[in-house]
Coordinates of C-alpha atoms in Angstrom, one line a residue:
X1 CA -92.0 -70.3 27.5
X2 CA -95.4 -71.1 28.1
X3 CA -98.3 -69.7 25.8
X4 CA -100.7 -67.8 28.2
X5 CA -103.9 -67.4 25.9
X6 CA -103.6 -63.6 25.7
X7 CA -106.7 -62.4 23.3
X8 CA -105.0 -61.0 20.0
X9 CA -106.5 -57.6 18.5
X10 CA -108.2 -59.5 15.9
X11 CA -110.2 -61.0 18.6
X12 CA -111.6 -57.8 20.0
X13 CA -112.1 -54.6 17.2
X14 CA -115.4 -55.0 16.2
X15 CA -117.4 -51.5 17.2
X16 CA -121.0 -51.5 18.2
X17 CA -123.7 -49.4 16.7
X18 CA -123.7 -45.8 18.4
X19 CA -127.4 -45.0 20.0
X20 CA -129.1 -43.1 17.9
X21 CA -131.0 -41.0 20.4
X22 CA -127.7 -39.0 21.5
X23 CA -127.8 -36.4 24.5
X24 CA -126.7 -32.9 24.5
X25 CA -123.6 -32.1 25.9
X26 CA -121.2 -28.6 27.3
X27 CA -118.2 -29.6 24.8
X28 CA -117.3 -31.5 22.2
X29 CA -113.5 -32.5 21.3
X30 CA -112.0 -34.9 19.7
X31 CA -109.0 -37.5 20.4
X32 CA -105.5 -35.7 19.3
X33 CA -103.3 -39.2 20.1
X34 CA -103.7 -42.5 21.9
X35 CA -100.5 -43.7 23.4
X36 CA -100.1 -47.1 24.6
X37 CA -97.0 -48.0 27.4
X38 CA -96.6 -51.7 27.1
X39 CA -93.7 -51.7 29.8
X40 CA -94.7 -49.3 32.9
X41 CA -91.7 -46.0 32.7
X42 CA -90.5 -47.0 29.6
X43 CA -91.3 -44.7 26.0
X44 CA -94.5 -44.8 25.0
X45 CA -95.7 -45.7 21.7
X46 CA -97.9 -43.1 19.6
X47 CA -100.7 -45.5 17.9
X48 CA -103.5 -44.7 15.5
X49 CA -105.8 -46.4 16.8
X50 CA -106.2 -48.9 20.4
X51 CA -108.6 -51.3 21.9
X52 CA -110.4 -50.4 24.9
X53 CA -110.7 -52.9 27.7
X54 CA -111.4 -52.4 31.4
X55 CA -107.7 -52.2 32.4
X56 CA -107.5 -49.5 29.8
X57 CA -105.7 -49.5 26.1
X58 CA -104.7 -52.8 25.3
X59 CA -101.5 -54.4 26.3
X60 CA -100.5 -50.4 28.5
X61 CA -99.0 -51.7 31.3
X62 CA -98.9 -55.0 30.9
X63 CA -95.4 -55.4 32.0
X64 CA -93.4 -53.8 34.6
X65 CA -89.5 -54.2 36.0
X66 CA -88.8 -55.1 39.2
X67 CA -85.9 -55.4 41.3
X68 CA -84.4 -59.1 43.2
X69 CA -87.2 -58.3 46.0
X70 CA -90.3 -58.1 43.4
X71 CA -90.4 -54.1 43.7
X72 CA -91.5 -52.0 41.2
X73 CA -88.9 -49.5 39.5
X74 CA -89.4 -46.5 37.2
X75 CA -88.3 -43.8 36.2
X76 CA -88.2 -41.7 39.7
X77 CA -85.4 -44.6 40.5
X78 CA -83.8 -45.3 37.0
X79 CA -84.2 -42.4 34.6
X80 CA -82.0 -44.1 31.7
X81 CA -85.8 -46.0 31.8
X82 CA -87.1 -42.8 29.4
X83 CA -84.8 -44.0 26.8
X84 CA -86.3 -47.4 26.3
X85 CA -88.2 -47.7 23.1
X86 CA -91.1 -50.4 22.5
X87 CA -92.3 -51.2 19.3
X88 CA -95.9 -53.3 19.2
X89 CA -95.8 -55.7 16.6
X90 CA -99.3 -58.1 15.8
X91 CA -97.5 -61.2 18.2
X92 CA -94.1 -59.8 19.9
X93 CA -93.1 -56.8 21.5
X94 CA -89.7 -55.2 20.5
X95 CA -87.5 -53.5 22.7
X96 CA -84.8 -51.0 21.7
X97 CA -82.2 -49.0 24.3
X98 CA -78.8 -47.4 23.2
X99 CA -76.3 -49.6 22.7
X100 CA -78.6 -52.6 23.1
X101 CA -79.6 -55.3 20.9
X102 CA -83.2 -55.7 20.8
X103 CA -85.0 -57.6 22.9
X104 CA -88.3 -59.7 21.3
X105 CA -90.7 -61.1 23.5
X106 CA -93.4 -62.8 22.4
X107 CA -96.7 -60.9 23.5
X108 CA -98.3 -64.3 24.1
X109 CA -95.8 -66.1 26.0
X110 CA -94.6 -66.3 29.5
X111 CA -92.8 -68.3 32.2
X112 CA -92.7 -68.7 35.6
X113 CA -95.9 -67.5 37.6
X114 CA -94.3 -64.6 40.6
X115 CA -95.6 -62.1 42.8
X116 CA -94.5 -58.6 42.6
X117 CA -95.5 -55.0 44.2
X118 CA -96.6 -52.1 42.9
X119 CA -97.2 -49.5 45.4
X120 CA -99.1 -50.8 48.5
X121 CA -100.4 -53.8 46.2
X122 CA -99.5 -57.3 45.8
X123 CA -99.9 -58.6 42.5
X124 CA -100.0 -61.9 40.7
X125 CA -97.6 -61.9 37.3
X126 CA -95.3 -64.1 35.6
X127 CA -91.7 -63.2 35.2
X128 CA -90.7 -63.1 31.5
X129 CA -87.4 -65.5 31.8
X130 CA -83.4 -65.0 32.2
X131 CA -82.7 -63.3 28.7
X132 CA -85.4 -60.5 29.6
X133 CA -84.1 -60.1 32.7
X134 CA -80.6 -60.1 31.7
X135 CA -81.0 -57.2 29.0
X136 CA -82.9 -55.1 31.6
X137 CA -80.3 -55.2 34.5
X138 CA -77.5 -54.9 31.4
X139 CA -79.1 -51.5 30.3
X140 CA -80.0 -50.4 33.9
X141 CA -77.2 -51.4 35.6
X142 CA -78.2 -53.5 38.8
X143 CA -80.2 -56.8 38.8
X144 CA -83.7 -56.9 37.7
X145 CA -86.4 -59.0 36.3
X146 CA -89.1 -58.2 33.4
X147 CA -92.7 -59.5 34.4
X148 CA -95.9 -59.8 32.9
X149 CA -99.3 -59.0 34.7
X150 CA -101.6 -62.0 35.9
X151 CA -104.9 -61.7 33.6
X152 CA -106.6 -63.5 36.0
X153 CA -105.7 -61.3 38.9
X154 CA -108.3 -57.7 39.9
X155 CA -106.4 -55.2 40.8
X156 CA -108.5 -52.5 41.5
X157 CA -108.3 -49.0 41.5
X158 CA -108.9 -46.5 44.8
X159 CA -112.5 -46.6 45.1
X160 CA -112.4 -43.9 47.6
X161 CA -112.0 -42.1 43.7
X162 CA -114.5 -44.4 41.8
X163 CA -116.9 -44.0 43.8
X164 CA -117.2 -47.7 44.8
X165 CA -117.0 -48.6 41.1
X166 CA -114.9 -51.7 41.0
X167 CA -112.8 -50.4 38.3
X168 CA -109.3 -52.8 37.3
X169 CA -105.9 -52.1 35.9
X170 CA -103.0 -53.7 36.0
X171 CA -99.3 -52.1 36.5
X172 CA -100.9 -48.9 36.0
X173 CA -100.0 -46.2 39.2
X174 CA -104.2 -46.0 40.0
X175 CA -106.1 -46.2 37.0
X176 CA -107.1 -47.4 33.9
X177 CA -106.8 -44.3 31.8
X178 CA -104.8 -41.2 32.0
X179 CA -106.6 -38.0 29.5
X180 CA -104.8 -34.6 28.8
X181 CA -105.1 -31.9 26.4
X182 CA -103.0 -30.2 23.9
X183 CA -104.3 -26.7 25.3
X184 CA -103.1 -27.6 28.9
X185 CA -99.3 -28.6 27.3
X186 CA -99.3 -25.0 25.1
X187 CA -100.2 -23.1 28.4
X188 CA -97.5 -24.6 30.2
X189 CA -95.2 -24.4 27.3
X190 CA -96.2 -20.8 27.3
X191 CA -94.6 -20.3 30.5
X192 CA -92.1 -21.9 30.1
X193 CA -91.1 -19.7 27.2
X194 CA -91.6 -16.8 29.4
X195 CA -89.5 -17.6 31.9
X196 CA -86.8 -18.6 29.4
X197 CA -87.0 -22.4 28.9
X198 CA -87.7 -24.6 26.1
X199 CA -90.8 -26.1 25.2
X200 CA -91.7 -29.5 26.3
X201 CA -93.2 -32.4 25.0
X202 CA -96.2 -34.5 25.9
X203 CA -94.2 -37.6 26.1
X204 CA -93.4 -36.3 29.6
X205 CA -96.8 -36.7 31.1
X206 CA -97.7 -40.1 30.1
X207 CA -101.0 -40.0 29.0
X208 CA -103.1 -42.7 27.2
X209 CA -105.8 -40.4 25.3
X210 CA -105.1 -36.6 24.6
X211 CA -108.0 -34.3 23.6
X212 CA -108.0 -31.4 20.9
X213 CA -110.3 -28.9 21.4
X214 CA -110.6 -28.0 24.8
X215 CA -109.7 -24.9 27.4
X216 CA -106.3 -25.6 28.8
X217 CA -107.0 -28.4 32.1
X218 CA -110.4 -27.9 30.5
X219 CA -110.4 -31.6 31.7
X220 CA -110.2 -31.0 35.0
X221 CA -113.8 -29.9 35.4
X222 CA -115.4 -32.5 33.0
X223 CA -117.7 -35.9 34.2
X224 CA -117.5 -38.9 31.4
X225 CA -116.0 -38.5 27.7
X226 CA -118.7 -39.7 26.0
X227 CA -116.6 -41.0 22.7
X228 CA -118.2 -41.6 19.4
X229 CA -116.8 -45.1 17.7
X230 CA -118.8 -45.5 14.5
X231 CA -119.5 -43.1 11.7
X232 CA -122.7 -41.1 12.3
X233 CA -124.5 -39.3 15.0
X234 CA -122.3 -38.9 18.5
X235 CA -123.7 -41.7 20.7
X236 CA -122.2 -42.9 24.0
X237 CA -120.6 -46.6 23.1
X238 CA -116.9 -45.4 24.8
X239 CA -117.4 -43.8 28.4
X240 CA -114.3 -42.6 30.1
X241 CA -115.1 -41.2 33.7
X242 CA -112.8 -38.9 35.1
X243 CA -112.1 -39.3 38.5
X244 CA -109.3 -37.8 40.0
X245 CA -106.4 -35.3 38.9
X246 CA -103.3 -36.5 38.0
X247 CA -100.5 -36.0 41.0
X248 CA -97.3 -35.2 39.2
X249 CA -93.8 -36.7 40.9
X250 CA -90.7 -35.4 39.4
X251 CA -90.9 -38.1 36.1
X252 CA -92.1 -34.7 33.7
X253 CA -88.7 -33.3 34.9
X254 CA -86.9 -36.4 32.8
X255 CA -86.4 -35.6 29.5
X256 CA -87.4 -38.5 27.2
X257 CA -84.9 -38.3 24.9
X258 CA -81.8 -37.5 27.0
X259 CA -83.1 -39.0 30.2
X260 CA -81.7 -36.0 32.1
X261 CA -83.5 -34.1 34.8
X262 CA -83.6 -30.4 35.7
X263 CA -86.3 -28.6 37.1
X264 CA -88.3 -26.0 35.2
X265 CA -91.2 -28.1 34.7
X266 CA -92.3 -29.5 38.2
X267 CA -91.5 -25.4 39.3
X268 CA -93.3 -24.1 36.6
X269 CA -95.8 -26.4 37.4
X270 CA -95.9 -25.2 41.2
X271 CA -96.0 -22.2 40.6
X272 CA -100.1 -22.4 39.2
X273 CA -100.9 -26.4 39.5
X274 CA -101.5 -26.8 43.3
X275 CA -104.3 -28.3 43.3
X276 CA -106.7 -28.7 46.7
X277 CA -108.5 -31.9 45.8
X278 CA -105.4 -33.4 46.5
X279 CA -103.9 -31.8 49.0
X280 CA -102.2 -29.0 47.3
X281 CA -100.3 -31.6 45.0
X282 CA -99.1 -30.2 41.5
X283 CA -101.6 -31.9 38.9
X284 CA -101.5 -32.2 35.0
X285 CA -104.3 -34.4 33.3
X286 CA -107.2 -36.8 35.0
X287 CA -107.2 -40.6 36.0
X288 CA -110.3 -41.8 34.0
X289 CA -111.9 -45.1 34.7
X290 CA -113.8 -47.7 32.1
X291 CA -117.6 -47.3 32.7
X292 CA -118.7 -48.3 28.9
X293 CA -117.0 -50.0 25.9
X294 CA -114.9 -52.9 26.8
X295 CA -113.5 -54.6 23.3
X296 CA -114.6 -51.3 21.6
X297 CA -112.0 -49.4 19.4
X298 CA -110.6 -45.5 19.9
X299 CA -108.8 -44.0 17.2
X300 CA -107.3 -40.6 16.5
X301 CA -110.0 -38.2 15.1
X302 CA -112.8 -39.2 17.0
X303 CA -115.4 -37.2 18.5
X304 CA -115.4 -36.7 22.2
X305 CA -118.5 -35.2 24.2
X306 CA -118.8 -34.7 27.7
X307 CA -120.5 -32.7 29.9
X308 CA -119.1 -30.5 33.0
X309 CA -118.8 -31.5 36.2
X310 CA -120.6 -29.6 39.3
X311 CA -118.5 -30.7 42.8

C-alpha cells in the first residue's frame, strides 16, 4: 500500500484563544455527543472529543463502498451495513461485522488511485486493495470495493444552500456537518410511546454534533453555533452554519443493532415533520457547513451559542 501523507491528530489539536469581546446571543447549549462515521452507512463511533476541518469531523466519511461500477451503496441498498462496527485507533481503523474477522486498515495508507460516484458527483479516491474488498462483499454478499476519498479533490456542497459559500466534504450526502438535539429525539420518542412503539435511538439519524439544551428541532430556526473551544468567556473560534434541514429517506427505519426495518419512525415522522423548505420532505436535524475553525478541537461539554434565524 502506498503511504498517502494523511495529517495525524497530533498534527492538528491545538485550540486558538477565544475573542474576548464575545456577542450576545438567543440560546446557549452545549455539545451532548460528537460522532464520527469513518466508513459512509456503517455504525458510527461515539468520541469525546474530534477535530474540526472543513470537510467536517476528522476522518467522517472518509471512506465509502462501492459496487463493480464505482456506485455508492448504503444502507437504503444493504441494511446488514448498520451492523458494521468501526473502531478509530491513533494509525488504523478497525472494522468488526458478525461473524467476521476484523478488518485493519491502516488510516494512512492506500492503493490504487479510482473514481467513484456519489449521488450526481464524480469523485477522485483510491480503492483500499483486494483484502478490503473481499471482507466487504463477504459480509454484504455481492461484489464490492472499499475506497478512500481523494484529499486533493473539492467536492463541494449545494451552494444553492450555502449561499455561494464554497463549502467541501467528502463522501458525505451534502454537507459537512449534520447537528441534532436530544429534545428533538425525546419528542419523537414521545410519540412513539403514545402510539405504542419503543423508543429509538439517535444512532438512527446520523448526526455528527448533538446539542443539550435546546427546544425540540429548536435547531431548525437557528443561524451559526457559535462554539466555545477554550476555558473562559464564550467567543466564536468554532462556527457551524446551518443551512438546510435534514431530508430523511427510510435509513432511521433500520434498526442499528438488528438491521431490520419497519416503519414507525419515518410514519411517525410524517405524521408532524413535513417540512416546506423542502418540498414537504420529512426532516430531523440541520446540514451545517464550516465557516470558522478549521484544525480547531470540539469536545463533549462545550458551550454552544447561537442566535435565531429570521427567513
Amino acid at each position: 500500500m502506498a503511504a498517502l501523507g494523511f495529517a495525524t491528530d497530533s498534527s492538528r489539536t491545538k485550540d486558538m484563544p477565544v475573542n474576548s469581546s464575545a456577542p450576545s446571543f438567543d440560546i446557549s447549549a452545549r455539545i451532548a455527543q460528537l460522532v464520527v462515521y469513518p466508513v459512509k452507512s456503517c455504525a458510527g463511533v461515539s468520541v469525546p472529543e474530534a477535530v474540526l476541518t472543513e470537510t467536517g469531523l476528522d476522518l467522517d466519511r472518509a471512506w465509502m463502498v462501492v459496487d463493480a461500477q464505482g456506485e455508492f451503496v448504503t444502507q437504503r441498498q444493504l441494511p446488514r451495513m448498520a451492523l458494521i462496527q468501526p473502531q478509530l485507533k491513533t494509525y488504523d481503523i478497525v472494522l468488526r461485522a458478525p461473524g467476521m474477522l476484523a478488518l485493519h486498515l491502516a488510516i494512512d495508507a492506500v492503493e490504487a488511485p479510482t473514481r467513484v460516484r456519489v449521488w450526481n458527483d464524480d469523485v477522485a479516491a483510491y480503492d483500499m486493495g483486494a483484502v478490503a474488498a473481499q471482507w466487504f462483499s463477504d459480509f454484504l454478499g455481492q461484489p464490492l470495493r472499499l475506497v478512500r476519498f481523494d484529499p486533493s479533490h473539492r467536492r463541494l456542497s449545494s451552494m444553492k444552500w450555502t449561499q455561494g459559500i464554497e463549502a467541501p466534504n467528502q463522501f458525505s450526502d451534502g454537507f459537512p456537518v449534520l447537528v441534532t438535539s436530544t429534545a428533538s429525539l425525546a419528542e419523537l420518542n414521545q410519540r412513539l410511546n403514545t402510539a405504542g412503539h419503543a423508543d429509538v435511538g439517535m444512532a438512527r439519524f446520523r448526526p455528527n454534533v448533538v446539542l443539550d439544551g435546546l427546544d425540540a428541532h429548536g435547531e431548525d430556526h437557528l443561524d451559526t453555533l457559535h462554539i466555545t473551544t477554550t476555558d473562559g468567556e464564550a467567543g466564536d473560534a468554532v462556527q457551524l452554519q446551518l443551512v438546510k434541514p435534514c431530508p430523511r429517506c427510510p435509513i432511521p427505519n433500520i434498526d442499528p443493532a438488528t438491521a431490520q426495518s419497519s416503519p414507525e419512525v419515518g410514519d411517525t415522522l410524517r405524521s408532524y415533520r413535513q417540512d416546506p423548505r423542502v418540498d414537504g420532505a420529512i426532516t430531523f436535524g440541520m446540514n451545517a457547513i464550516v465557516r470558522k475553525g478549521d484544525g480547531l478541537v470540539l469536545r463533549v461539554g462545550q458551550a454552544v451559542q447561537a442566535n435565531y434565524k429570521f427567513d
